[in-house]
Amino acid sequence: MVEQGMPDGFLSLSGVGFSANGRTILSGIDMDIQAGRVCGLVGPNGSGKSTLLKIIARQVAPTSGDVFWSGRSLADWSGRAFARQVAYMPQFTPGADGMTVRELVALGRFPWHGTLGRFGKVDRRAVEAAIQRSDLASFADRRVDNMSGGERQRAWIAMMLAQDARCLILDEPTSALDLAHQAGVLALVRTLAEEQGLTVIVVLHEINLAARYCDTIIALNGGRVLMSGSPREVMRSDTLKQIFGVDMGVFEHPQHQHPVCYLL
């Protein structure tokens, strides 16, 4: 098994498909994601976004095609080596079972010391740095289940940071949050990518958020990639009609100049 790191964080999918119970969910997925980029997966409900994310994160195996990290198939990575490089946050995070923020974040160090390994100085430093970087110092000893939705999401992101992974994979991290917390979580993710060179792949329900915080948007419909490009390339009336099946207009935001779409 290959144990090397993936310093460039490059991800490539070739002919990836997935079927379950006689139903085709994904087919013919080809895509490339460069290191240090924030990539948003968008599309209508049932388009296969979460399934694709699970395949990339090695939560489920594709029924066809292959996924390559740094030019190596997923099959060539051991479980621990992969977990040291890629951190995954599902759409519905499990209960924290009375844990404090610090205890939850410490779970991110598991790929480095294992079940029987010793939690040492390096681990403690990584945990405290992740808590600080996620602006959770004042919450470190608070129980996670007593925090707001946005605060809990930041705690999970801190756990991913403590994991010291080079790629963060997040499935709809803003779906249950109000607007302020949506912006806060995505701004944190964007800053982490810029300052630490992390690759981020995120499923987003709201395409305007993808246009605001992502470098690249990959749009799915019917289990296939319909469009991939920069926010300006994807946020076009004709393209949005193909993706979502409704007429939409687009304008440039007067302050940050990102494209914004709206229903006609």
Phi, psi and omega in degrees: 000142180282131181245001181293161175281178178238073188300332180270349176063020185285135181236134179221136176242136182231111176059033185287132176222160178210130178230148178211135179054040178076006182247130177276120182259321177226147176207138174061039181277116173240127177196156179230137177233125182275158180295150174073016181249152172258116184246125179257130173263124182230166178152167180292165176303138180083008182277351177102013184298308183293323177297316178299318180297319179295325177294315179299322182275004179064032174275328173225155181264139176293151177272350174205158179080189183211156178242133182237130170251124182053038177080002181245136179299150176305328181295341182270002178253130172290161181301316183291317180299319180293318181294336177284347183247332186232126178247135185237131175241114181289167180298320179247102182285145180292162178297148182272356173052047176076008182286150170280168177303314181299320179293320178296313182298324180298336178297336178296342181274357184305317180298344184264330180242347176071184184293318185261359181285166182265132176279105189250196184298319180299318179296315181298319179296319180297319180294312181295322179295320179294321178296315179296315184294332180268008178059046182240015184303320181284351180251002191304325183257010179272146177291134184299322183286357175258007183261163176289168181301315180295321178294321178296320179297321177295325178295319178293321177296322177299321177298320178295323178293318178298333177294343178062031179283156178266349179224130177252130180241118186233128181258105179047060182291348183249007190296329183252017186252155173284174186301318182296317180286329174301310180297320181296316180294315182288326176296321177297314180299317180298316180295319179299318179297318183288317187276330184247003178068026181282148170267133181233130174238120189224132172275129179231137179279331185255113186291333177295327175292321177299318180293329183282323191244351185255150173278323184228141175242130173246118184258129178248149173205130180062029177079012179231155175283118181270325184201143176217132180172190177290163177306321180293327180287325183275324185278072176232146185304316182292321179292317180297326177296320178293322183287310190253350177075018177226157179283130182222146174256164182222138173221164179268129180297132186293339182262305184258359174065011174282147178291144179229134180250160180208154178288141175267000000 
